[in-house]
Amino acid sequence: MLTGLMQPRPLTIAHLVERLEQLFAHKTVATAGTERVTYAEVADHARRLATVLDDLDVPVGARVATFASNNRRHLELYLAVPATKRVLHTLNIRLSAEHLEYIVDHAEDDVVFVERALLPRIWPSAERLSRVRHWIVLPDDSDAAVPADPRVLDYDELVAGAAPYRGCLEDAFAAEEENLAAGLCYTSGTTGPPKGVLYSHRSTMLHCLGTLAAGLVGIAESDVVMPIVPMFHANAWGLPYGAMLAGAALVLPGPSAEPEHLLSLMARERVTLAAAVPTVWTSLLPRLDDHDLSGLRMLLGGGAAVPASLSEAYRARVGLPLTHSWGMTEVSPVGAIGGTRSRHAGAAEEEQVAVRAAQGQPMPLVRLRLSDVEDGHEPPRDGRSIGELQVAGPWVASGYFRVEATDAFTEDGWLRTGDLATIDGEGYVRLADRMKDLIKSGGEWISSVELEAAIASHPDVAEVAVVARPDPRWGERPIAYVVLREGSATSADDLARHVSPLVARWWLPDEFVFMPVLPKTGTGKLSKSALRARTA
Ligand code: AMP
């Protein structure tokens, strides 16, 4: 074997800091239409944060959590935390207190950076999260009460009071340190608690390069990138890192998802590339004509299937379809990107629409294959045969943080996605269904198993099954089918009242349907497919 003679330099997020300073100092990051800073300022704050984290004695490898919307300070943490060899743990601000506490505790977060407006959602858990040594408040325009507690510190004061770290952050990484953990993001387990996906510097930077690959997303310096998808959800699809590597301007929408706010921001900032879940794109549709969106070159939709009708509505109104993006938290998250190829240029309209409706083609370096759910053989890539989608690549998880989840991986190390799909002769993947017992509402997961347990804890419930009902706004919403104990007069309102304190509010089923018995399969197991067919 002959080893190549190339420099063993690590792939590290720290690289972004100097690149921003040296190449793109004057490019800007706009937040919520109220604040604009340059990348020079972002990098300066990241260097000051490096000192802050040292001064707070946050160890190398420690988990540093964020509980924040998409804003400039969050971006600074995206840089500073991994660039100093700590691990950025983005917390989902929509979780119930129970899940949040489990996750912070499981990750052993040392510090939590929390946006002021979100304090009321997480501070009540502080007493139970005694391992968190510091709560650092990111100022915003809210007047939420800031607890007078020695653990609570102010972000801006800390940053202003710290000297910027002057060394080269990238040089502090040895070659093999590209495999150090850089980010942590928890995803819903079908059964059991949420599971942590632990990104490395190497995986993040390779994924980042993937988002720059021309012909797919192809982020370029000339882009103005607006990740509407939250920065707590799988690194906002890698777009903040991609934009910084390319030197593209960033527009971060802040806490509001109001259609008018998003559209006026897009128009005013001349956004070229925006990304969101289909629920958001649906909500913007009625107001599209009121705004000048002529700066756009690409609209990305993913996290859930983008209906062809929605994509075509955008094509008719703004001249651009929604480009499908398939991915998973475990895939950093982008695995495939939709769209036509050169050979489709002259194809009939319906064929182009059908191609665009596919979840897409694998990103460079990502491998996709199917596995028959019965016997595990690989079905033909004929665009018709369905199998479980499996994925492999340098930005695909190989395990979960501190839990055994061997059934999530094949013997040869591919990730089992839990999605059912076809792959055609040109490598296009189309999702057909889902094996995992989860409901995706507005881009976020609801565990049917957990919801069933909450409903079943009512003493009058004999049997319950929760399934997804397609929903024009949210994609899917939970519907609960319930068999009551004999003689019980419990109503849907009673059940809703019982479940309310047990789950996040948006998890509450849209409907409780009472049945004498639940449908069963030939072997006597509950048939969710029969219930799904009834619900659709
Ligand atoms: P998450 O880890 O929350 O990003 O969820 C990943 C899952 O979301 C996938 O396994 C799919 O079930 C679903 N998903 C993501 N992108 C798409 C898409 N473009 N079309 C359909 N489902 C999707």
XYZ file of C-alpha atoms and ligand atoms in Angstrom:
559
model
C 0.000 0.000 0.000
C 1.278 3.443 -0.836
C 0.092 6.378 1.257
C -0.552 9.675 -0.489
C 1.690 12.570 0.337
C -0.860 15.205 1.223
C -1.095 17.333 4.350
C -3.022 15.649 7.112
C -4.900 18.828 8.003
C -8.069 18.413 10.008
C -11.497 19.410 8.736
C -12.700 21.722 11.488
C -15.395 24.300 12.096
C -12.642 26.537 13.513
C -11.606 27.104 9.880
C -14.699 29.250 9.368
C -13.630 31.930 11.851
C -10.493 33.021 10.014
C -12.068 32.557 6.629
C -14.868 34.971 7.585
C -12.312 37.473 8.906
C -9.980 37.296 5.942
C -12.413 36.963 3.037
C -15.882 38.101 4.014
C -15.436 40.627 6.836
C -17.948 43.060 5.343
C -20.650 40.581 4.409
C -23.626 40.744 6.742
C -25.923 38.771 8.996
C -29.364 40.344 9.388
C -31.640 39.222 12.206
C -35.411 39.666 12.139
C -35.161 42.867 10.139
C -34.038 44.793 13.221
C -30.312 44.126 13.466
C -27.436 43.842 11.017
C -23.882 42.884 11.877
C -20.881 42.022 9.721
C -19.073 38.694 9.686
C -16.098 40.607 11.154
C -18.272 41.347 14.201
C -19.597 37.792 14.356
C -16.030 36.441 14.284
C -14.902 38.986 16.905
C -17.753 37.916 19.192
C -16.870 34.264 18.611
C -13.284 35.001 19.673
C -14.547 36.793 22.787
C -16.844 33.850 23.517
C -13.783 31.599 23.407
C -12.403 33.617 26.320
C -15.780 33.626 28.099
C -16.002 29.833 27.941
C -12.451 29.530 29.280
C -13.190 32.021 32.064
C -16.284 30.041 33.021
C -14.116 26.902 33.203
C -16.179 25.060 30.610
C -14.046 21.979 29.892
C -13.020 20.840 26.428
C -15.621 18.307 25.246
C -18.325 19.740 27.542
C -21.786 20.146 26.126
C -22.888 23.755 25.743
C -26.605 24.015 25.078
C -28.565 26.676 23.209
C -32.273 27.358 23.627
C -32.868 29.994 21.013
C -34.504 31.003 17.765
C -32.566 31.850 14.602
C -30.536 34.928 15.465
C -27.052 36.383 15.291
C -25.997 35.420 18.809
C -27.019 31.829 18.123
C -24.770 31.958 15.035
C -21.855 33.181 17.135
C -22.323 30.150 19.376
C -22.422 27.919 16.267
C -18.856 29.118 15.691
C -17.341 29.647 19.127
C -18.486 26.475 20.882
C -17.107 23.890 18.413
C -14.147 26.072 17.369
C -12.935 25.805 20.979
C -13.524 22.018 21.130
C -16.718 22.192 23.156
C -19.877 20.578 21.816
C -22.803 22.710 20.632
C -26.020 21.125 21.852
C -29.013 22.775 20.191
C -32.175 22.252 22.248
C -35.550 22.115 20.537
C -37.594 24.979 21.998
C -40.867 23.158 21.296
C -40.236 20.213 23.595
C -42.298 19.470 26.677
C -40.597 20.186 30.020
C -40.271 16.446 30.581
C -38.372 15.839 27.324
C -36.287 18.944 27.771
C -35.198 17.916 31.249
C -34.421 14.400 30.079
C -32.270 15.703 27.222
C -30.338 18.347 29.195
C -29.687 15.783 31.872
C -28.707 13.018 29.454
C -26.345 15.317 27.559
C -24.940 16.597 30.872
C -25.056 20.152 29.590
C -22.617 22.339 31.489
C -23.968 25.681 30.291
C -27.264 26.710 28.696
C -27.470 29.810 26.500
C -31.109 30.869 26.479
C -32.890 33.629 24.601
C -34.569 35.964 27.063
C -38.080 35.528 25.645
C -37.720 31.760 26.082
C -36.675 31.861 29.747
C -40.209 31.127 31.007
C -40.139 27.858 29.035
C -36.947 26.479 30.517
C -36.185 28.282 33.779
C -38.911 26.401 35.731
C -36.815 23.273 35.047
C -33.609 24.834 36.389
C -33.935 23.366 39.859
C -34.193 19.860 38.446
C -31.217 20.534 36.154
C -28.707 21.020 38.910
C -25.770 19.953 36.734
C -26.094 23.090 34.598
C -23.595 25.519 36.131
C -24.414 28.629 34.092
C -27.528 30.007 32.428
C -26.510 32.731 29.996
C -29.281 34.980 28.723
C -29.223 36.173 25.103
C -30.859 39.607 25.159
C -33.792 40.278 22.843
C -36.595 42.816 22.839
C -38.720 40.836 25.299
C -39.305 41.873 28.872
C -39.414 38.323 30.264
C -38.267 38.334 33.867
C -34.597 37.463 34.290
C -34.132 35.509 37.531
C -31.855 37.104 40.117
C -29.680 34.036 40.558
C -25.897 33.786 40.642
C -26.021 31.157 37.871
C -27.706 33.607 35.488
C -25.398 35.809 33.412
C -25.893 38.210 30.509
C -24.475 37.269 27.101
C -23.755 40.784 25.889
C -22.065 41.774 29.128
C -19.862 38.698 29.087
C -18.907 39.205 25.446
C -18.204 42.920 25.886
C -16.070 42.243 28.950
C -13.904 39.491 27.439
C -10.756 39.988 25.390
C -10.910 38.268 21.994
C -8.827 35.089 21.739
C -6.018 36.065 19.393
C -4.492 32.732 18.414
C -5.384 30.666 15.359
C -8.297 28.486 16.423
C -7.790 26.110 13.510
C -4.146 25.458 14.369
C -5.191 24.240 17.811
C -6.650 21.111 16.126
C -4.348 18.135 15.544
C -5.040 16.094 12.416
C -6.971 13.367 14.217
C -9.032 15.939 16.120
C -11.268 16.407 13.108
C -13.160 13.502 14.609
C -13.865 15.346 17.853
C -17.534 15.908 18.627
C -18.701 19.331 17.437
C -22.486 19.255 17.742
C -25.262 17.311 19.417
C -28.890 17.179 18.389
C -31.560 14.903 19.845
C -34.199 13.267 17.710
C -37.422 11.497 18.649
C -37.197 7.818 19.349
C -40.099 5.710 18.083
C -40.082 3.998 21.417
C -38.060 5.129 24.361
C -36.589 8.540 25.013
C -35.093 10.912 22.430
C -31.679 9.916 21.082
C -28.645 12.138 20.621
C -26.885 12.419 17.264
C -23.291 13.499 17.800
C -21.771 15.314 14.825
C -18.008 15.564 14.418
C -16.029 18.447 12.937
C -15.219 16.251 9.963
C -18.830 15.237 9.302
C -20.063 18.818 9.683
C -17.458 20.265 7.322
C -17.999 17.570 4.691
C -21.767 18.131 4.879
C -21.057 21.845 4.646
C -19.062 21.304 1.436
C -21.969 19.184 0.217
C -24.301 22.179 0.555
C -21.884 24.125 -1.654
C -21.822 21.484 -4.405
C -23.031 23.121 -7.591
C -26.135 21.663 -9.213
C -27.787 20.665 -5.929
C -28.086 23.406 -3.305
C -24.878 25.070 -4.454
C -24.573 27.875 -1.908
C -22.376 30.596 -3.418
C -20.868 33.876 -2.221
C -23.516 35.757 -4.166
C -26.331 34.084 -2.222
C -28.411 35.633 0.513
C -29.416 32.609 2.569
C -32.440 32.598 4.851
C -32.822 29.483 6.995
C -36.413 29.601 8.242
C -35.933 26.025 9.421
C -34.902 26.355 13.076
C -31.252 26.403 14.085
C -32.179 23.873 16.769
C -33.300 21.347 14.144
C -30.262 19.538 12.717
C -28.190 22.719 12.357
C -30.890 24.381 10.243
C -30.087 21.840 7.515
C -26.436 22.926 7.626
C -27.265 26.224 5.923
C -25.633 28.589 8.472
C -22.331 26.684 8.202
C -22.685 26.452 4.418
C -23.374 30.180 4.105
C -20.338 31.024 6.258
C -18.020 28.741 4.292
C -19.223 30.225 0.998
C -19.273 33.793 2.329
C -22.977 34.183 1.522
C -24.956 36.784 3.457
C -27.327 35.378 6.073
C -30.829 36.471 6.992
C -32.057 35.003 10.271
C -35.765 35.460 10.939
C -35.706 35.561 14.763
C -38.570 34.133 16.801
C -41.503 35.065 14.584
C -42.859 32.709 11.931
C -45.602 35.159 10.899
C -46.057 34.947 7.108
C -45.973 38.734 6.690
C -42.738 38.968 8.671
C -41.035 36.183 6.701
C -42.132 37.468 3.310
C -41.236 41.102 3.924
C -37.833 40.024 5.228
C -37.315 37.905 2.125
C -38.272 40.787 -0.152
C -36.378 43.518 1.697
C -33.152 41.537 2.038
C -33.322 40.253 -1.554
C -33.030 36.682 -0.289
C -31.853 34.244 -2.972
C -32.225 30.939 -1.086
C -34.739 30.151 1.661
C -35.471 26.865 3.400
C -38.460 25.732 5.461
C -40.786 22.830 6.184
C -43.880 22.535 3.962
C -46.147 23.900 6.727
C -44.328 27.233 6.512
C -44.469 27.303 2.709
C -48.217 26.618 2.897
C -48.698 29.487 5.341
C -46.923 31.960 3.030
C -48.943 31.066 -0.040
C -51.891 33.474 0.417
C -49.613 36.543 0.664
C -47.019 35.761 -1.984
C -48.362 38.291 -4.475
C -47.943 41.210 -2.057
C -44.140 40.962 -2.117
C -41.330 41.336 -4.616
C -39.579 37.981 -4.439
C -37.677 38.390 -7.686
C -34.314 37.947 -5.936
C -35.017 34.275 -5.230
C -33.155 31.516 -7.046
C -34.065 28.528 -4.870
C -36.689 27.541 -2.332
C -35.922 24.420 -0.324
C -38.692 22.374 1.285
C -38.110 19.311 3.416
C -38.398 17.605 6.759
C -41.711 16.259 5.429
C -43.012 15.558 1.957
C -43.590 18.623 -0.195
C -46.858 18.069 -2.068
C -46.450 18.565 -5.829
C -49.470 20.907 -5.754
C -47.688 23.197 -3.271
C -44.488 23.190 -5.278
C -46.386 23.931 -8.473
C -48.290 26.759 -6.792
C -44.932 28.384 -6.039
C -43.777 27.815 -9.580
C -46.872 29.571 -10.884
C -46.667 32.482 -8.425
C -42.941 33.166 -7.961
C -41.500 31.310 -10.920
C -39.684 28.733 -8.764
C -40.822 25.314 -7.586
C -40.063 24.149 -4.056
C -36.955 22.011 -4.279
C -37.339 18.845 -2.258
C -34.751 18.075 0.386
C -34.790 14.711 2.127
C -32.838 14.173 5.264
C -32.725 13.189 8.883
C -31.091 14.511 12.019
C -28.870 11.402 11.716
C -27.825 12.516 8.203
C -26.550 15.976 9.283
C -29.311 16.303 7.893
C -29.284 16.519 4.084
C -29.188 13.196 2.229
C -30.944 13.937 -1.060
C -31.967 16.970 -3.078
C -34.763 17.078 -5.618
C -34.972 18.657 -9.032
C -34.609 17.859 -12.691
C -31.452 17.075 -14.674
C -30.244 18.285 -18.036
C -31.988 15.412 -19.806
C -35.388 16.573 -18.514
C -35.056 20.004 -20.136
C -37.225 19.082 -23.088
C -39.475 16.647 -21.234
C -43.234 16.999 -21.038
C -44.607 19.198 -18.292
C -46.120 16.262 -16.338
C -42.819 14.389 -16.379
C -40.983 17.392 -15.002
C -43.584 17.802 -12.267
C -43.233 14.115 -11.385
C -39.434 14.338 -11.256
C -39.602 17.396 -9.036
C -42.017 15.615 -6.698
C -39.343 13.001 -5.913
C -37.334 13.454 -2.747
C -34.375 13.596 -5.065
C -30.892 12.338 -5.797
C -28.328 11.529 -3.152
C -25.843 14.248 -2.298
C -22.249 13.532 -3.364
C -20.640 11.013 -0.956
C -24.070 9.805 0.266
C -25.145 6.273 -0.652
C -28.766 5.157 -0.624
C -30.130 1.626 -0.958
C -33.355 -0.248 -0.305
C -33.945 -3.332 1.788
C -37.030 -5.531 1.549
C -38.894 -5.337 4.863
C -39.736 -9.052 4.864
C -36.515 -10.777 3.831
C -33.885 -8.012 3.608
C -33.016 -8.574 -0.072
C -32.305 -5.482 -2.123
C -35.262 -4.676 -4.392
C -34.504 -3.552 -7.955
C -33.920 0.124 -8.608
C -36.920 0.316 -10.889
C -38.858 3.203 -9.377
C -41.641 0.778 -8.334
C -40.282 -1.727 -5.825
C -40.572 -0.486 -2.281
C -38.120 -1.186 0.510
C -36.766 0.412 3.623
C -34.409 3.234 2.722
C -30.914 2.789 4.150
C -28.152 5.359 4.012
C -24.381 5.453 4.388
C -21.821 8.218 4.095
C -19.287 10.338 5.944
C -21.981 12.601 7.445
C -24.320 9.776 8.489
C -24.505 8.725 12.163
C -22.840 5.473 13.196
C -24.554 5.333 16.599
C -26.317 7.423 19.207
C -24.888 9.308 22.162
C -24.673 7.044 25.197
C -27.372 4.576 24.130
C -27.286 1.243 22.387
C -29.574 1.344 19.369
C -28.248 -1.524 17.339
C -31.553 -2.058 15.523
C -31.113 1.391 13.957
C -28.129 0.103 11.954
C -27.532 -2.839 9.648
C -24.757 -5.342 10.215
C -22.643 -3.580 7.609
C -23.135 -0.235 9.326
C -25.796 1.451 7.184
C -28.414 3.594 8.951
C -31.941 2.238 8.748
C -34.072 5.312 8.095
C -37.506 3.887 8.890
C -38.704 5.426 5.615
C -40.188 3.278 2.870
C -39.104 4.315 -0.585
C -38.445 3.463 -4.192
C -35.257 4.247 -6.111
C -35.321 4.516 -9.887
C -32.747 3.699 -12.553
C -31.288 7.207 -12.323
C -30.940 7.156 -8.550
C -33.984 9.285 -7.725
C -35.532 8.319 -4.403
C -39.254 8.691 -3.719
C -40.684 8.195 -0.260
C -43.760 5.971 -0.181
C -44.564 5.572 3.506
C -43.014 5.417 6.944
C -42.285 2.386 9.113
C -41.553 4.376 12.253
C -44.505 4.975 14.500
C -44.187 8.733 14.566
C -46.296 11.648 13.417
C -44.674 14.698 11.850
C -46.610 17.871 12.543
C -45.231 21.139 11.230
C -41.827 19.533 10.805
C -41.549 18.248 14.380
C -42.127 14.764 15.688
C -44.939 13.490 17.873
C -44.394 9.994 19.250
C -47.606 8.018 18.820
C -46.318 5.477 21.336
C -45.864 8.135 24.027
C -49.160 9.788 23.254
C -50.873 6.399 23.504
C -49.265 5.843 26.913
C -50.528 9.236 28.114
C -54.079 8.490 26.939
C -53.972 4.920 28.280
C -53.131 6.262 31.738
C -56.769 7.415 32.007
C -58.539 4.771 34.105
C -61.485 4.467 31.678
C -59.348 3.717 28.610
C -59.197 0.019 27.706
C -57.299 0.341 24.432
C -55.900 3.186 22.356
C -54.055 3.715 19.084
C -52.808 7.013 17.700
C -52.248 7.471 13.974
C -51.440 10.369 11.672
C -54.143 12.102 9.666
C -52.974 14.084 6.641
C -53.481 17.781 7.323
C -53.336 20.620 4.796
C -51.580 22.973 7.222
C -49.418 20.791 9.454
C -48.703 17.853 7.126
C -49.958 15.402 9.710
C -51.954 15.628 12.938
C -52.545 12.909 15.559
C -55.924 11.190 15.788
C -56.613 8.905 18.763
C -58.789 5.810 18.431
C -60.037 4.788 21.862
C -61.918 1.818 23.299
C -63.435 2.717 26.674
C -64.013 0.303 29.534
C -67.541 -0.984 29.679
C -70.044 1.367 31.217
C -67.707 4.349 31.078
C -69.153 7.714 30.081
C -65.799 9.450 29.596
C -65.919 12.068 26.847
C -63.345 13.375 24.388
C -63.079 16.538 26.506
C -62.354 14.437 29.607
C -59.548 12.662 27.758
C -58.115 15.921 26.424
C -58.115 17.351 29.954
C -56.372 14.229 31.236
C -53.677 14.254 28.546
C -53.013 18.033 28.541
C -50.611 18.166 31.473
C -48.783 15.055 30.277
C -47.634 16.177 26.820
C -46.715 19.349 24.916
C -49.855 21.269 23.879
C -49.340 20.776 20.173
C -49.247 16.991 20.754
C -52.946 16.918 21.799
C -54.887 14.754 19.327
C -57.108 16.694 16.948
C -59.804 14.114 17.535
C -60.659 11.250 19.868
C -62.639 8.612 17.985
C -64.445 6.086 20.178
C -64.704 2.529 18.857
C -66.121 -0.712 20.284
C -62.919 -2.571 19.269
C -59.735 -1.647 17.422
C -58.950 -3.426 14.140
C -56.484 -6.333 14.446
C -54.238 -8.177 11.990
C -54.527 -11.907 11.307
C -52.113 -12.588 14.158
C -54.151 -10.483 16.575
C -51.859 -7.457 16.549
C -53.280 -3.975 16.402
C -53.548 -2.941 12.757
C -52.399 0.627 12.477
C -52.516 0.361 8.706
C -56.284 -0.318 8.896
C -56.684 2.722 11.129
C -54.514 4.832 8.811
C -56.604 3.783 5.825
C -59.740 4.830 7.738
C -58.159 8.124 8.774
C -56.782 9.254 5.425
P -35.761 14.556 11.358
O -34.724 13.706 11.955
O -36.652 15.215 12.360
O -35.180 15.544 10.393
O -36.747 13.631 10.539
C -36.319 12.818 9.483
C -37.501 12.182 8.811
O -38.373 13.193 8.296
C -37.198 11.297 7.642
O -36.776 10.013 8.032
C -38.541 11.292 6.916
O -39.468 10.418 7.546
C -39.025 12.715 7.122
N -38.618 13.549 5.988
C -37.536 14.356 5.924
N -37.467 14.961 4.718
C -38.512 14.520 3.996
C -38.996 14.767 2.665
N -38.384 15.621 1.841
N -40.104 14.101 2.264
C -40.742 13.252 3.101
N -40.356 12.991 4.354
C -39.241 13.613 4.806
